[in-house]
Each structure stands twice: as structure tokens, then as C-alpha cells.
PDB file of C-alpha atoms and ligand atoms in Angstrom:
ATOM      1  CA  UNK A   9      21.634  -4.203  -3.468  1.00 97.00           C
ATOM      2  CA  UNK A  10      22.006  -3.941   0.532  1.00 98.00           C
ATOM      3  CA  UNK A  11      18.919  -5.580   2.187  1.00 98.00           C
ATOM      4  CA  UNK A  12      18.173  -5.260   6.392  1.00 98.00           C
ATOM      5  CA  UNK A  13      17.820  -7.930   7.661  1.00 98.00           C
ATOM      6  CA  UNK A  14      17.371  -8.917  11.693  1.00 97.00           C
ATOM      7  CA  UNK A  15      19.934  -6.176  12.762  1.00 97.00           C
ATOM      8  CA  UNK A  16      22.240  -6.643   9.784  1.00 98.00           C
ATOM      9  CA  UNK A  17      23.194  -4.942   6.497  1.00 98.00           C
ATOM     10  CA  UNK A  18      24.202  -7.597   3.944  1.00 98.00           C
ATOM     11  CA  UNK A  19      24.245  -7.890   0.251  1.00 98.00           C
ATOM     12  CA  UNK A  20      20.565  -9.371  -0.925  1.00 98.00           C
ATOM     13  CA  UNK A  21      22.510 -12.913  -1.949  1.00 98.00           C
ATOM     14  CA  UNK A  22      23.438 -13.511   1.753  1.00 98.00           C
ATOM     15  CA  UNK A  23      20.373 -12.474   3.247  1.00 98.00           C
ATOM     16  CA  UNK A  24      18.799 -16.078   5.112  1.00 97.00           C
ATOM     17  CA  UNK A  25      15.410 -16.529   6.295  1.00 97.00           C
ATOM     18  CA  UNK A  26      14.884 -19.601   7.833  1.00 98.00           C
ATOM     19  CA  UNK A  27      12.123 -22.072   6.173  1.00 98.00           C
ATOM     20  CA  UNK A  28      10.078 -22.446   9.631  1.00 98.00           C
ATOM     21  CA  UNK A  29       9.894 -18.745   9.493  1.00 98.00           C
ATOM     22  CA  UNK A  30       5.674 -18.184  10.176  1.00 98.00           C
ATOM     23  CA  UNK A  31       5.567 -15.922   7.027  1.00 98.00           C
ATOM     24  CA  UNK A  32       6.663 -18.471   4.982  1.00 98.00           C
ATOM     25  CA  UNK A  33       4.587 -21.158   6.220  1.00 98.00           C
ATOM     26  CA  UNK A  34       1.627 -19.432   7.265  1.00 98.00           C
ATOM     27  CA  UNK A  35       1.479 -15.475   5.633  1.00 98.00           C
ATOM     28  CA  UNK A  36       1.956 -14.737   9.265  1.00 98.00           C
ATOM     29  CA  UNK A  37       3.340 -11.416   8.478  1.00 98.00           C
ATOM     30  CA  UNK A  38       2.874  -7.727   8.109  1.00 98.00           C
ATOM     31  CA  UNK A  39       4.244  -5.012   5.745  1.00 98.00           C
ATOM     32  CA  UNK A  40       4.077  -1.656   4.785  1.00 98.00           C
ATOM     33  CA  UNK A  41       5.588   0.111   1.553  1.00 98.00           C
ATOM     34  CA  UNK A  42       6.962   3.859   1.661  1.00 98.00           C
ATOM     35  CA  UNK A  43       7.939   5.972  -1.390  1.00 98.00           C
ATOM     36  CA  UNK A  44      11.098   7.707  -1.750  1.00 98.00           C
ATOM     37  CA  UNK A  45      11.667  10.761  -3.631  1.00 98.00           C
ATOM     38  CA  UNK A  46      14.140  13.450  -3.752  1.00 98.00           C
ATOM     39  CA  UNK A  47      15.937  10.616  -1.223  1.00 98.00           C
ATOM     40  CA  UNK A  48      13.582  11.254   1.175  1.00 98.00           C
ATOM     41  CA  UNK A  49      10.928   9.015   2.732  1.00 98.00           C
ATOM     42  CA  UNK A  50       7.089  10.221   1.780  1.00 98.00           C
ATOM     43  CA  UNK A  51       4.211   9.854   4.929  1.00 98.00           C
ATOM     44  CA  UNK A  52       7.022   8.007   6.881  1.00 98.00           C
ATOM     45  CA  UNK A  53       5.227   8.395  10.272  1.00 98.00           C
ATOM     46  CA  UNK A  54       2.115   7.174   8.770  1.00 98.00           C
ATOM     47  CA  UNK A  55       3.500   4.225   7.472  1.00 98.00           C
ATOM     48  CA  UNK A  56       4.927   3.706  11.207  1.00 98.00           C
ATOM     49  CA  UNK A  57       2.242   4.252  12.994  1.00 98.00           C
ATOM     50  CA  UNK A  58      -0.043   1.908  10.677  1.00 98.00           C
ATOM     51  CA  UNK A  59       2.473  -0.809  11.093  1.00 98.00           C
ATOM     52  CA  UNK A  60       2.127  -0.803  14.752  1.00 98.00           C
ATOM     53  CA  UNK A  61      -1.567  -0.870  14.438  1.00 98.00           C
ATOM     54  CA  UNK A  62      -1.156  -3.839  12.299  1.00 98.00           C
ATOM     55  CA  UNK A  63       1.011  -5.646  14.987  1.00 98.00           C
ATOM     56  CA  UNK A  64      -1.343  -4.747  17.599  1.00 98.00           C
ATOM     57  CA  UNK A  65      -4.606  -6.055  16.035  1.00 98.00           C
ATOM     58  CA  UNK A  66      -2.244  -9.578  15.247  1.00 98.00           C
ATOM     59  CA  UNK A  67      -0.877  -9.806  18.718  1.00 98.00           C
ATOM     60  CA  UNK A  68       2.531 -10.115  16.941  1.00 98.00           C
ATOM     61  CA  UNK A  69       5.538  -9.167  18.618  1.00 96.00           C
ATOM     62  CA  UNK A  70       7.449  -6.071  18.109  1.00 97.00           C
ATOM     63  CA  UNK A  71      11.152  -6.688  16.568  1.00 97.00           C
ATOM     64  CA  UNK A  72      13.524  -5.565  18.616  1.00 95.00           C
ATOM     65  CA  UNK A  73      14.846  -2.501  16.247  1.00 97.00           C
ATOM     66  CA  UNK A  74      11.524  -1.237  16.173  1.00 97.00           C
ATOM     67  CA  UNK A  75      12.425   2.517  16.961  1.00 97.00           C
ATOM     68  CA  UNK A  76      15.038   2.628  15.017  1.00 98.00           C
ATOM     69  CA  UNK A  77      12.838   1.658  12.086  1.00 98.00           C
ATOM     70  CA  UNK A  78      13.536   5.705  10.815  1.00 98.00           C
ATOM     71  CA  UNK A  79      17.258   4.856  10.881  1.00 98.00           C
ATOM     72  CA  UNK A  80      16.826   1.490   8.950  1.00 98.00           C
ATOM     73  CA  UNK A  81      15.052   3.319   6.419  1.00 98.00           C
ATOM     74  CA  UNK A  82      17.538   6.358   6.023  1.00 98.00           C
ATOM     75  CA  UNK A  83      20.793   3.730   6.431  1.00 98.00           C
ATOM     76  CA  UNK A  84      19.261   1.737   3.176  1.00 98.00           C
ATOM     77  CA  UNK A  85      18.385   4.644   1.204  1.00 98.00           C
ATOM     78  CA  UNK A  86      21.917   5.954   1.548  1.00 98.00           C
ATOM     79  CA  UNK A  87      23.577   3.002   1.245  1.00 98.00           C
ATOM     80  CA  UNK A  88      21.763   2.006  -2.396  1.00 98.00           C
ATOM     81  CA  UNK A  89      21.623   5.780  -3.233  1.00 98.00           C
ATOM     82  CA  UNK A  90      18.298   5.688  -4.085  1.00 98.00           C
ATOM     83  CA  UNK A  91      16.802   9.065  -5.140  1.00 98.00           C
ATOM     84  CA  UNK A  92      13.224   7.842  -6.390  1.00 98.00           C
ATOM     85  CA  UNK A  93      12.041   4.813  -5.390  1.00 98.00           C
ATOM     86  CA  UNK A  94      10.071   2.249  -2.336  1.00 98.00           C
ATOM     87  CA  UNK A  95      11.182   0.792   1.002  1.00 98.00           C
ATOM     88  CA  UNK A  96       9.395  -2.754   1.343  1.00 98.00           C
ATOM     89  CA  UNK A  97       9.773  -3.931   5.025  1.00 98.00           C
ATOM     90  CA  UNK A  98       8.708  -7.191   6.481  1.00 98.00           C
ATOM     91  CA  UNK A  99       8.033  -8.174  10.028  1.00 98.00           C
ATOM     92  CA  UNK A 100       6.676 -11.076  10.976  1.00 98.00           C
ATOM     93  CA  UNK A 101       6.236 -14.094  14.224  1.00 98.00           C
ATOM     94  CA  UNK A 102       9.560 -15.508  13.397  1.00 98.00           C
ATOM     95  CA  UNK A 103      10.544 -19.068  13.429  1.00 98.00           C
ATOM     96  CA  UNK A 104       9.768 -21.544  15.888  1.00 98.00           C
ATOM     97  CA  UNK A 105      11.575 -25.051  15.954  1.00 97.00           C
ATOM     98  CA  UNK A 106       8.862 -26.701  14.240  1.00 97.00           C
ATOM     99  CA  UNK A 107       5.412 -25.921  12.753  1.00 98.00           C
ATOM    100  CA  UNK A 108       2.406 -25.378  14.828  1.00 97.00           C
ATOM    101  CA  UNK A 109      -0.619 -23.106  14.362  1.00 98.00           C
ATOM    102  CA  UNK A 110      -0.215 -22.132  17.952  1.00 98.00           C
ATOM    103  CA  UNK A 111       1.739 -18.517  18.423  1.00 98.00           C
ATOM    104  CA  UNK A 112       4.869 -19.328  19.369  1.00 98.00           C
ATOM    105  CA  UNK A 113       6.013 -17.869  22.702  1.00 97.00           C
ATOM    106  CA  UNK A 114       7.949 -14.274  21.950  1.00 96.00           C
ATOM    107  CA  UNK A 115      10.668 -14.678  24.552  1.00 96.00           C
ATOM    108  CA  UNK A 116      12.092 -17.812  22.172  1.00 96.00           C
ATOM    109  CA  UNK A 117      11.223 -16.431  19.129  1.00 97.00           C
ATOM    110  CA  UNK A 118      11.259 -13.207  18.187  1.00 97.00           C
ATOM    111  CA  UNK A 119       9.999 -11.334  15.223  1.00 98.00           C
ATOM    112  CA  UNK A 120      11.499 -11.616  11.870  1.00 98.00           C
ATOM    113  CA  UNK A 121      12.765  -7.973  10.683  1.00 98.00           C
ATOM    114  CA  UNK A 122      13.392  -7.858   6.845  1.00 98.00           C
ATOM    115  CA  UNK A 123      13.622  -4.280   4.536  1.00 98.00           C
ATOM    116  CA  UNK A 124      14.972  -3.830   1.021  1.00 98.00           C
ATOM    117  CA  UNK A 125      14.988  -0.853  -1.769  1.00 98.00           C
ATOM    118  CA  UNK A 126      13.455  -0.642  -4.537  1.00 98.00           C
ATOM    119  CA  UNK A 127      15.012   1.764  -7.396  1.00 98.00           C
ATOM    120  CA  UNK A 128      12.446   3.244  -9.543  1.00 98.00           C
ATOM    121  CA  UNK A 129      13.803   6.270 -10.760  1.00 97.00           C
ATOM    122  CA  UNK A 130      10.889   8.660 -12.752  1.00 95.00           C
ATOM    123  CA  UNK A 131       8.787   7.370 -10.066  1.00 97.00           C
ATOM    124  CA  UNK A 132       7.022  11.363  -9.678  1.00 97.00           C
ATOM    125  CA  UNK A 133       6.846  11.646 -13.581  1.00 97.00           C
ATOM    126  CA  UNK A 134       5.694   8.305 -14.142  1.00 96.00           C
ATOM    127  CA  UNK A 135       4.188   8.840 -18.056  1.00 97.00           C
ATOM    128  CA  UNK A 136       1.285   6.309 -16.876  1.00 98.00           C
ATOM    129  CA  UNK A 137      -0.594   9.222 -15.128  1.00 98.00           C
ATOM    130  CA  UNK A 138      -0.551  11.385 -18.590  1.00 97.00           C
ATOM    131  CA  UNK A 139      -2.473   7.898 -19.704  1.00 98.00           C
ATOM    132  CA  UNK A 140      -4.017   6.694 -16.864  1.00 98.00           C
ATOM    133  CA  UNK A 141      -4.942   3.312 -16.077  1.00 98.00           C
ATOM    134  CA  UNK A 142      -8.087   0.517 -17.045  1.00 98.00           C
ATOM    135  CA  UNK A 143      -9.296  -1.534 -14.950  1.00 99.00           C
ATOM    136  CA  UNK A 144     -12.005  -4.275 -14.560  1.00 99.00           C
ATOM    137  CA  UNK A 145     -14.178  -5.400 -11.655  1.00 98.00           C
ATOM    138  CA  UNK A 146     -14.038  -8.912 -10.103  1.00 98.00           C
ATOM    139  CA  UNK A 147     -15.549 -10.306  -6.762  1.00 98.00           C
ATOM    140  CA  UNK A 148     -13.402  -9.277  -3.583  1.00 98.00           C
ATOM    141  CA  UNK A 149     -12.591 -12.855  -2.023  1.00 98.00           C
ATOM    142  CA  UNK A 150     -10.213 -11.474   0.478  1.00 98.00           C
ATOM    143  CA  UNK A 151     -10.476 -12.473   4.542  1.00 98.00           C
ATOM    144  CA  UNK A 152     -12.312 -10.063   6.481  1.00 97.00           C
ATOM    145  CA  UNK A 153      -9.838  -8.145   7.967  1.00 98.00           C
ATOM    146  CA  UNK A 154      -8.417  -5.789   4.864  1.00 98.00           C
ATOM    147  CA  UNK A 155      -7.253  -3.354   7.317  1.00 98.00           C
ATOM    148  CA  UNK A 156      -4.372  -5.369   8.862  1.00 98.00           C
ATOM    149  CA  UNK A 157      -1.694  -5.138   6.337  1.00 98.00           C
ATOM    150  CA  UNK A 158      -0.468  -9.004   5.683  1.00 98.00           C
ATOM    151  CA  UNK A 159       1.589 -10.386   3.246  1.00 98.00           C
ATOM    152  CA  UNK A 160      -1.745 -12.520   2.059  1.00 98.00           C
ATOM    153  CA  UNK A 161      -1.298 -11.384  -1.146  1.00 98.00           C
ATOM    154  CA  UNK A 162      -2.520 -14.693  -3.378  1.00 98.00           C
ATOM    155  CA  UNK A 163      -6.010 -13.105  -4.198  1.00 98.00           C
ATOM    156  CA  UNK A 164      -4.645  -9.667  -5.269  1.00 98.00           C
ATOM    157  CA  UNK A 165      -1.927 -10.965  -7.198  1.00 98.00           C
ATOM    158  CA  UNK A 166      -4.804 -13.318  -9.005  1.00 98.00           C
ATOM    159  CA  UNK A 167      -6.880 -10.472  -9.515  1.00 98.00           C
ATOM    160  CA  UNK A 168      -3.691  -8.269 -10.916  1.00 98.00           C
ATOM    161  CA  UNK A 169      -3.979 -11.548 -13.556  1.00 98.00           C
ATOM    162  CA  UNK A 170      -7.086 -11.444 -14.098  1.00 98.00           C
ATOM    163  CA  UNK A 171      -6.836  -7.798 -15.504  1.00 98.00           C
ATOM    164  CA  UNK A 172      -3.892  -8.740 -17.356  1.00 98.00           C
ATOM    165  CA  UNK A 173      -5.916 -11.070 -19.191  1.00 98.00           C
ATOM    166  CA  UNK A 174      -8.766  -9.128 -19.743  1.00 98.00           C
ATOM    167  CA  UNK A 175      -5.910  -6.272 -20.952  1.00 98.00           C
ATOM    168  CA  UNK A 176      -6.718  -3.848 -18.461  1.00 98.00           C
ATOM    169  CA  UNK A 177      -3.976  -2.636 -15.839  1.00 98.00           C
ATOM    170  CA  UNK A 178      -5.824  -3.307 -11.860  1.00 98.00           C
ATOM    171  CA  UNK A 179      -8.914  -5.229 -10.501  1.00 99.00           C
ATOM    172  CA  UNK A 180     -11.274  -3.124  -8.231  1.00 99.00           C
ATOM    173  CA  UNK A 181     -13.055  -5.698  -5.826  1.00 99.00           C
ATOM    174  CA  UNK A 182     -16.535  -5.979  -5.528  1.00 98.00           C
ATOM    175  CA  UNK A 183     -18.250  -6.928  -2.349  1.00 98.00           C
ATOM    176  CA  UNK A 184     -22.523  -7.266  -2.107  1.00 98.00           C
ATOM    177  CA  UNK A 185     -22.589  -4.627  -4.687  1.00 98.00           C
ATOM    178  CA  UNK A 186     -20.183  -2.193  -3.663  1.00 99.00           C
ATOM    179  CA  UNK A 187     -16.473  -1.702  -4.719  1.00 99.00           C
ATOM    180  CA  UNK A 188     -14.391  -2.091  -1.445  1.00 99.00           C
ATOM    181  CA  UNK A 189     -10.578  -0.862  -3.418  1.00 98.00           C
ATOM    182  CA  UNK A 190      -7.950  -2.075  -6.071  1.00 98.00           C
ATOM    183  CA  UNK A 191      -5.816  -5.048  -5.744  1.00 98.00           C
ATOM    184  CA  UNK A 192      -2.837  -2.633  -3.849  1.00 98.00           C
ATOM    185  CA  UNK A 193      -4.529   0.499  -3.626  1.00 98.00           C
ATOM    186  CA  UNK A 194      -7.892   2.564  -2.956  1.00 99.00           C
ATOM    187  CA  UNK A 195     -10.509   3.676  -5.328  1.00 99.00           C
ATOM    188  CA  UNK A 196     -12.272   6.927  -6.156  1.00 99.00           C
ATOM    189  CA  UNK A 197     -14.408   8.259  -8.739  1.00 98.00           C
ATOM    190  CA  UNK A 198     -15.087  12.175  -8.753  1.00 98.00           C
ATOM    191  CA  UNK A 199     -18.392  13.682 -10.078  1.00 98.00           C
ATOM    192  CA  UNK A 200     -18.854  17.242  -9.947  1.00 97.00           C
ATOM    193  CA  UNK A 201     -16.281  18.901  -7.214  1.00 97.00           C
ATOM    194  CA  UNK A 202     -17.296  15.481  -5.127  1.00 98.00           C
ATOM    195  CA  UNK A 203     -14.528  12.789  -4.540  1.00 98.00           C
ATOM    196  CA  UNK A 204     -16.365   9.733  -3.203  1.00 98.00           C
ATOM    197  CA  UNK A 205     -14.648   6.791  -1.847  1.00 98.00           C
ATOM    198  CA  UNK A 206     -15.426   4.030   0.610  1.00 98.00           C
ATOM    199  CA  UNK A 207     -15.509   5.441   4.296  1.00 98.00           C
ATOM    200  CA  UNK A 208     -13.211   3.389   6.546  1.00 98.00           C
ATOM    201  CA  UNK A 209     -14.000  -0.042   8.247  1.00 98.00           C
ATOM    202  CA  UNK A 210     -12.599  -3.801   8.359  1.00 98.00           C
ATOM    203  CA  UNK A 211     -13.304  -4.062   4.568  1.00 98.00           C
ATOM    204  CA  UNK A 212     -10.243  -2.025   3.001  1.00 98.00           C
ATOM    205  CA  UNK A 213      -6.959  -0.702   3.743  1.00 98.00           C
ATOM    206  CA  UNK A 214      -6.598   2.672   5.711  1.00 98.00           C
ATOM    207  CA  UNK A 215      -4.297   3.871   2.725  1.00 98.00           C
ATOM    208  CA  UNK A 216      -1.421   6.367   3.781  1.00 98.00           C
ATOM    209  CA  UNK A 217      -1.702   8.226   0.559  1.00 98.00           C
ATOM    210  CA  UNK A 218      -5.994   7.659   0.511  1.00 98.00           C
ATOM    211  CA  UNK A 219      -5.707  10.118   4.454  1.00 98.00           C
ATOM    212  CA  UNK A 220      -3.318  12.494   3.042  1.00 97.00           C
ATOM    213  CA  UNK A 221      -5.477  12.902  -0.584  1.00 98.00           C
ATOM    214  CA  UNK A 222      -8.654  13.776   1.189  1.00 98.00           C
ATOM    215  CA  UNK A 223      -6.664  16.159   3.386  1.00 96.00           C
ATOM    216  CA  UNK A 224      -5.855  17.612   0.508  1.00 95.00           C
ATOM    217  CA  UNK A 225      -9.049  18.122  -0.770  1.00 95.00           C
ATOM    218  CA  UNK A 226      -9.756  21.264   0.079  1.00 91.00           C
ATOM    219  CA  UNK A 227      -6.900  22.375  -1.385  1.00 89.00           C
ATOM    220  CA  UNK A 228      -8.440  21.497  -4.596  1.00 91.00           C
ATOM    221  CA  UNK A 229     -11.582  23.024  -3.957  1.00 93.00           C
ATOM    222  CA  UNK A 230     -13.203  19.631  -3.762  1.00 97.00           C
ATOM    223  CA  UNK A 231     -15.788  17.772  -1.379  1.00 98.00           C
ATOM    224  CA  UNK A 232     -15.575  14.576  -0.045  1.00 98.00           C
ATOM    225  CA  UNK A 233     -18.088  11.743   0.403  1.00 98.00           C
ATOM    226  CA  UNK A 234     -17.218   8.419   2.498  1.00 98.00           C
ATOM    227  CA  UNK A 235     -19.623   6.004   1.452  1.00 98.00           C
ATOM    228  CA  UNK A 236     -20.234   3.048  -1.033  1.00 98.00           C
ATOM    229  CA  UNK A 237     -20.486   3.202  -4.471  1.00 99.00           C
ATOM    230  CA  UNK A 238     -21.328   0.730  -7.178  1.00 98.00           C
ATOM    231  CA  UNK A 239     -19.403   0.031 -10.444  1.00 98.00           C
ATOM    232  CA  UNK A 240     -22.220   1.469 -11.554  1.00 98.00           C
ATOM    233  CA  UNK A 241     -22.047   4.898 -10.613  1.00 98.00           C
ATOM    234  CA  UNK A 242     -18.051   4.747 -10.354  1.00 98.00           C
ATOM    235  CA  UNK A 243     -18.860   3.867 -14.689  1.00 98.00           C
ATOM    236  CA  UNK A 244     -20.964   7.340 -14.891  1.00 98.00           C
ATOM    237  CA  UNK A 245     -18.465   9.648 -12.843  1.00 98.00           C
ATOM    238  CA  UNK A 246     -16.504  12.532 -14.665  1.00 98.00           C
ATOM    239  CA  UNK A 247     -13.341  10.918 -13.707  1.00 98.00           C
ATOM    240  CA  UNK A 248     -11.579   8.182 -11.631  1.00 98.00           C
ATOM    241  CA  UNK A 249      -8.662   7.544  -9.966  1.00 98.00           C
ATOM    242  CA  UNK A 250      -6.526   5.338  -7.753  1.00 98.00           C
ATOM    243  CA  UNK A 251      -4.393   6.117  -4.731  1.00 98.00           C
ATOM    244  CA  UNK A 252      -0.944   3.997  -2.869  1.00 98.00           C
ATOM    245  CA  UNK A 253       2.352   4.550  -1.555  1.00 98.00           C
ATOM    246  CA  UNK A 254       3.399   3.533  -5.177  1.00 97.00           C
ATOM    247  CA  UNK A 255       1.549   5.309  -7.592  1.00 98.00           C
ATOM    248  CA  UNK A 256       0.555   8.198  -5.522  1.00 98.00           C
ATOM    249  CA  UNK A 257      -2.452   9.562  -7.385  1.00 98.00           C
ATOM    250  CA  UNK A 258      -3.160   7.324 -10.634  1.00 98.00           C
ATOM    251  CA  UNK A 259      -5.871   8.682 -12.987  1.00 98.00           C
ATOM    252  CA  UNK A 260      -8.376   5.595 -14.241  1.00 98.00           C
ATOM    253  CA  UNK A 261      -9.749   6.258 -17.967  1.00 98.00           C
ATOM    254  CA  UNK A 262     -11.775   2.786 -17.980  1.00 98.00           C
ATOM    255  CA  UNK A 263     -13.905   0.666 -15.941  1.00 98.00           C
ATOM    256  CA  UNK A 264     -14.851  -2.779 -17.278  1.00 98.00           C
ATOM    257  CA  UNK A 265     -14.587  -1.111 -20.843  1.00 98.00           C
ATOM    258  CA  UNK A 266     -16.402   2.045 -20.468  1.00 98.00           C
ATOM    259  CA  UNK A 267     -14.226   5.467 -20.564  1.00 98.00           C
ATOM    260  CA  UNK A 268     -14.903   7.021 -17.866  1.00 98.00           C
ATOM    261  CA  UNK A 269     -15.502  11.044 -18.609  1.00 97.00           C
ATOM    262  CA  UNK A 270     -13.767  11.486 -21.803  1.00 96.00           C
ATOM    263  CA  UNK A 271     -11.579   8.736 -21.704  1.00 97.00           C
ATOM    264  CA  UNK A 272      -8.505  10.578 -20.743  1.00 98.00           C
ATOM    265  CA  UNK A 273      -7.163  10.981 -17.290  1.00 98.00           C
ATOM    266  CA  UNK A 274      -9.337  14.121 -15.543  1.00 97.00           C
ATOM    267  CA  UNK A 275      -8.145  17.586 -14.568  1.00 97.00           C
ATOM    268  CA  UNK A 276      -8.812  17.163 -11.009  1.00 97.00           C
ATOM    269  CA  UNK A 277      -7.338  13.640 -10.478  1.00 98.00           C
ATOM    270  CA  UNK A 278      -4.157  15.594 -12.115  1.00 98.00           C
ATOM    271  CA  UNK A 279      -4.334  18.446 -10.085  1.00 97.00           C
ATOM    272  CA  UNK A 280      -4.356  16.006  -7.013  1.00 97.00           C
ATOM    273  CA  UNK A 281      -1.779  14.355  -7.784  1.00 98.00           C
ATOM    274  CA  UNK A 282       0.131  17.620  -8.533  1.00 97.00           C
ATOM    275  CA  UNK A 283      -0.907  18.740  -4.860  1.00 97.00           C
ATOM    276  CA  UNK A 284       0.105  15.486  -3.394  1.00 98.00           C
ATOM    277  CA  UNK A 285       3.844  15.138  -4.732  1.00 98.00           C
ATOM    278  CA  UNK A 286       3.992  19.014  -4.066  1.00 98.00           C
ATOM    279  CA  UNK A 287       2.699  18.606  -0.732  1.00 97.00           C
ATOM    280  CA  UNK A 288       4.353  15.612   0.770  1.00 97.00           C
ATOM    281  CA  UNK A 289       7.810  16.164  -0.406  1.00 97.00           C
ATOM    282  CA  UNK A 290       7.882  19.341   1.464  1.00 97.00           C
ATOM    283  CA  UNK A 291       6.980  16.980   4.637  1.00 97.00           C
ATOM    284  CA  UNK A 292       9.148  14.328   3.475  1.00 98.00           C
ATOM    285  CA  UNK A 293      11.842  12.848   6.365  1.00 98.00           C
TER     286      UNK A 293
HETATM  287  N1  PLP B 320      -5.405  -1.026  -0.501  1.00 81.74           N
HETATM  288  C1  PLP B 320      -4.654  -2.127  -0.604  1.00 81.74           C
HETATM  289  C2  PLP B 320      -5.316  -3.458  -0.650  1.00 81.74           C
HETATM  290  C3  PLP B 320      -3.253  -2.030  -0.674  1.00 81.74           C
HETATM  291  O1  PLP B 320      -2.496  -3.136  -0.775  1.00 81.74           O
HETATM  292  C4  PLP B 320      -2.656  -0.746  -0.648  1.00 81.74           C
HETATM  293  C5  PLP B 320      -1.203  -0.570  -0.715  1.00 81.74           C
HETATM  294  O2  PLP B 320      -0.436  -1.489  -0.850  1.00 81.74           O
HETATM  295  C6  PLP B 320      -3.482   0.383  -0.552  1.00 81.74           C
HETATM  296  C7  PLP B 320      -4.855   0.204  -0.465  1.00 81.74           C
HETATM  297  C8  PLP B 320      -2.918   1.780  -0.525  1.00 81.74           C
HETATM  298  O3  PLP B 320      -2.322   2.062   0.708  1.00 81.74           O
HETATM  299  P1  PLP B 320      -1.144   3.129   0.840  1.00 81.74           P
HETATM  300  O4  PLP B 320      -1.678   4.416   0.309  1.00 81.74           O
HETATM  301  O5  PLP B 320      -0.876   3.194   2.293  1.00 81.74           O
HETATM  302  O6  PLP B 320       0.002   2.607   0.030  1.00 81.74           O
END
């Protein structure tokens, strides 16, 4: 595969990232993930836009390519040919001469730019949705700023073990009570023609694909309801489901081993996620 990285195109054996690089020391980095389908990039400008929000809130520098970031993109989906599939791309505060929790000073280092492909063809028809997905609750033990995309992924990743363990699929994180979202994506439950899911704040990711599903709503005849919700009440919904970049819309059939509704992903997490592939490959760049 062809990887991006700082202003070069290079097979992913030659890529070099130097070990005083602030990501690798310090998870001083940001990220964002965008779909590809039909070889076209899904919510691209949201993904863009989020990213820069990200920098901003970190004080991070901006690489130097930045606005060419839609070029980058398109270059590497050409080049790898990739007709269903993810971007991953990586900025983050570079690498000073030495290690020091101080920022270093942007004029000598500048931000570290790294993207590569990821080729997942039968991403749209992934057979998981006809299944849907378990998952189990554990305690959210994140830092308190969830809306900054990093790549401080340690507590995620344990919680994508802990399911494993447990045999489920995802963790949904619990904080005082209330779910705050999956391990790498954004939870819902639907009950009635209501989709509720946790309003917006420090505590989760602004999902991409979590703004474009309740824009959708409508579309589906449905309400919406920002607010929190317990495992509780997510346990006695007609149906549940999961939103990201990745899965799109991903019906859940179990919450700490209760089926939710009958057990089998619902008709209107379905009909979402119909509406959703429909709707943003028609926008996609
Ligand atoms: N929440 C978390 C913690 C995530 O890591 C992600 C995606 O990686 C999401 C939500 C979903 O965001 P998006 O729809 O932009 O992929």
C-alpha cells in the first residue's frame, strides 16, 4: 500500500516517523477517519472541519498541506484503487530534539502529517447489520475532553477487550449513571418514533455520521431527543443502534445480555441506515 506521509507518497515499508515524534511519546495527536465508497469520500468536509476544531482546542499547529488535505485524500484513494473502504490520517506536534512536556515552538517543529487506506471492500453490505451487534456496559474512564479527537485510544481499546471477553462485540461507557457513547462510536436507543441520544458537550465525540443521522431523521418520520439515558432505559427501548465513520448505522440486538426489542436488529435502525448510505453517497466528494 501507498501511505502520505509529510508531503510524500511512499510505499508503507519506507514510511519513517521519528521516535521523539510527540504522538509517540505523549498521544499528542489528532485523527479523524472517513469512509470511502463507490471511491468516493463520505461527510469529507465534516471530517475537515472537525479536524480543525480539534487542532484549535489543542493549540497544535496546522501541517503545512493542510488545504490540500482533499487532494491527499483523492491522490491515495486512486493510487490504492480503493472502491470501499477508510482514510485514517494523523497529525500531530511533531518532533522536537529531545523530550519535554513543554510545546515545542512551531517554527522548528512542525506538525507531523501521516494518512493511509484502508481496503474494506463490502463495507455498505456489511452482513453484521442483518445481525447486529451486543454489547456490554463498563465505566467511561476517559479524560474529560471526548470531543477533541486524540489518538488516546488505551481505554477504548481496553474496553473493546473487555467485550471480547464478556463475548459481546463494543463497550458503551457509563458515566454517573448515564451512557456517554461506544468505545469508537455514538449510541442510540429508539422507543416509539423517538431516537434518543446524548445531546452534545465535552463528554463524547461530535460524531460525523451521529449530525448527519439525526438530519436524517425526519426523513424517517422519526423524533429526536438529546438528553441522557441510562442502561436502563437504553435495556427497555424497541431497538438500538450505533453510529461512526466505519460502521455507518450498526443495529445493537443486546445490552449487557438483554435483547433489546425482539432481539433482532429493528426496522427503523435499518431504514436509517438505508437513508444514510443512500443519502451520503449522493453527497459524496
Ligand atoms: N465516538 C467515539 C469515541 C469515536 O471514536 C468515534 C469514531 O471514531 C465516534 C464516536 C463516531 O464518530 P464519527 O461518526 O465521526 O466516525
Amino acid at each position: 500500500r501507498t501511505v502520505y506521509v509529510n508531503g510524500e507518497y511512499l510505499p508503507e515499508n519506507e514510511a519513517k516517523i521519528s521516535i521523539f515524534d510527540r504522538a509517540f511519546l505523549m498521544a499528542d495527536g489528532v485523527y479523524e477517519v472517513t469512509s470511502v465508497l463507490d471511491g468516493k469520500l463520505i461527510d469529507f468536509e465534516g471530517h475537515r472541519v472537525r479536524l480543525e476544531r480539534s487542532l484549535r482546542e489543542l493549540d497544535m499547529p496546522k501541517p503545512e498541506a493542510f488545504d490540500d488535505l482533499l487532494e491527499i485524500h483523492r491522490e491515495l484513494v486512486r493510487i490504492n484503487d480503493i472502491e470501499e473502504g477508510m482514510i485514517y490520517l494523523q497529525i500531530t506536534r511533531g518532533a522536537p530534539d529531545d523530550r519535554d512536556f513543554v510545546f515545542p515552538d512551531p517554527e522548528t517543529t512542525p506538525a507531523t502529517l501521516v494518512l493511509f487506506t484502508q481496503n474494506k471492500p463490502g463495507l455498505a453490505n456489511n452482513p453484521t447489520a442483518q445481525k447486529g451487534i451486543k454489547v456490554i456496559s463498563i465505566e467511561d474512564a476517559r479524560w474529560g475532553r471526548r470531543d477533541i479527537k486524540t489518538v488516546q485510544l488505551l481505554y477504548p481499546s481496553m474496553g473493546k477487550m473487555m467485550a471480547k471477553k464478556a463475548g459481546a462485540d463494543d463497550a458503551w461507557m457509563v458515566q454517573d449513571g448515564f451512557v456517554t457513547e461506544g468505545t469508537s462510536n455514538n449510541a442510540y436507543f429508539i422507543k416509539g418514533n423517538t431516537i434518543v441520544t446524548r445531546a452534545l458537550s465535552n463528554d463524547i465525540l461530535h460524531g460525523i455520521t451521529r449530525a448527519a443521522v439525526l438530519r436524517f431523521a425526519a426523513e424517517a418520520q422519526m423524533q429526536v431527543e438529546e438528553r441522557n439515558f441510562t442502561i436502563e432505559e437504553a435495556k427497555q427501548a424497541d431497538e438500538a443502534f450505533i453510529t461512526s465513520a466505519s460502521t455507518f448505522v450498526m443495529p445493537v440486538v443486546d445490552i449487557d445480555g438483554t435483547a433489546i426489542g425482539t432481539g433482532k436488529p429493528g426496522n427503523r435502525a435499518l431504514r436509517l441506515r438505508e437513508i444514510y448510505l443512500e443519502e451520503s453517497r449522493k453527497a459524496a466528494v
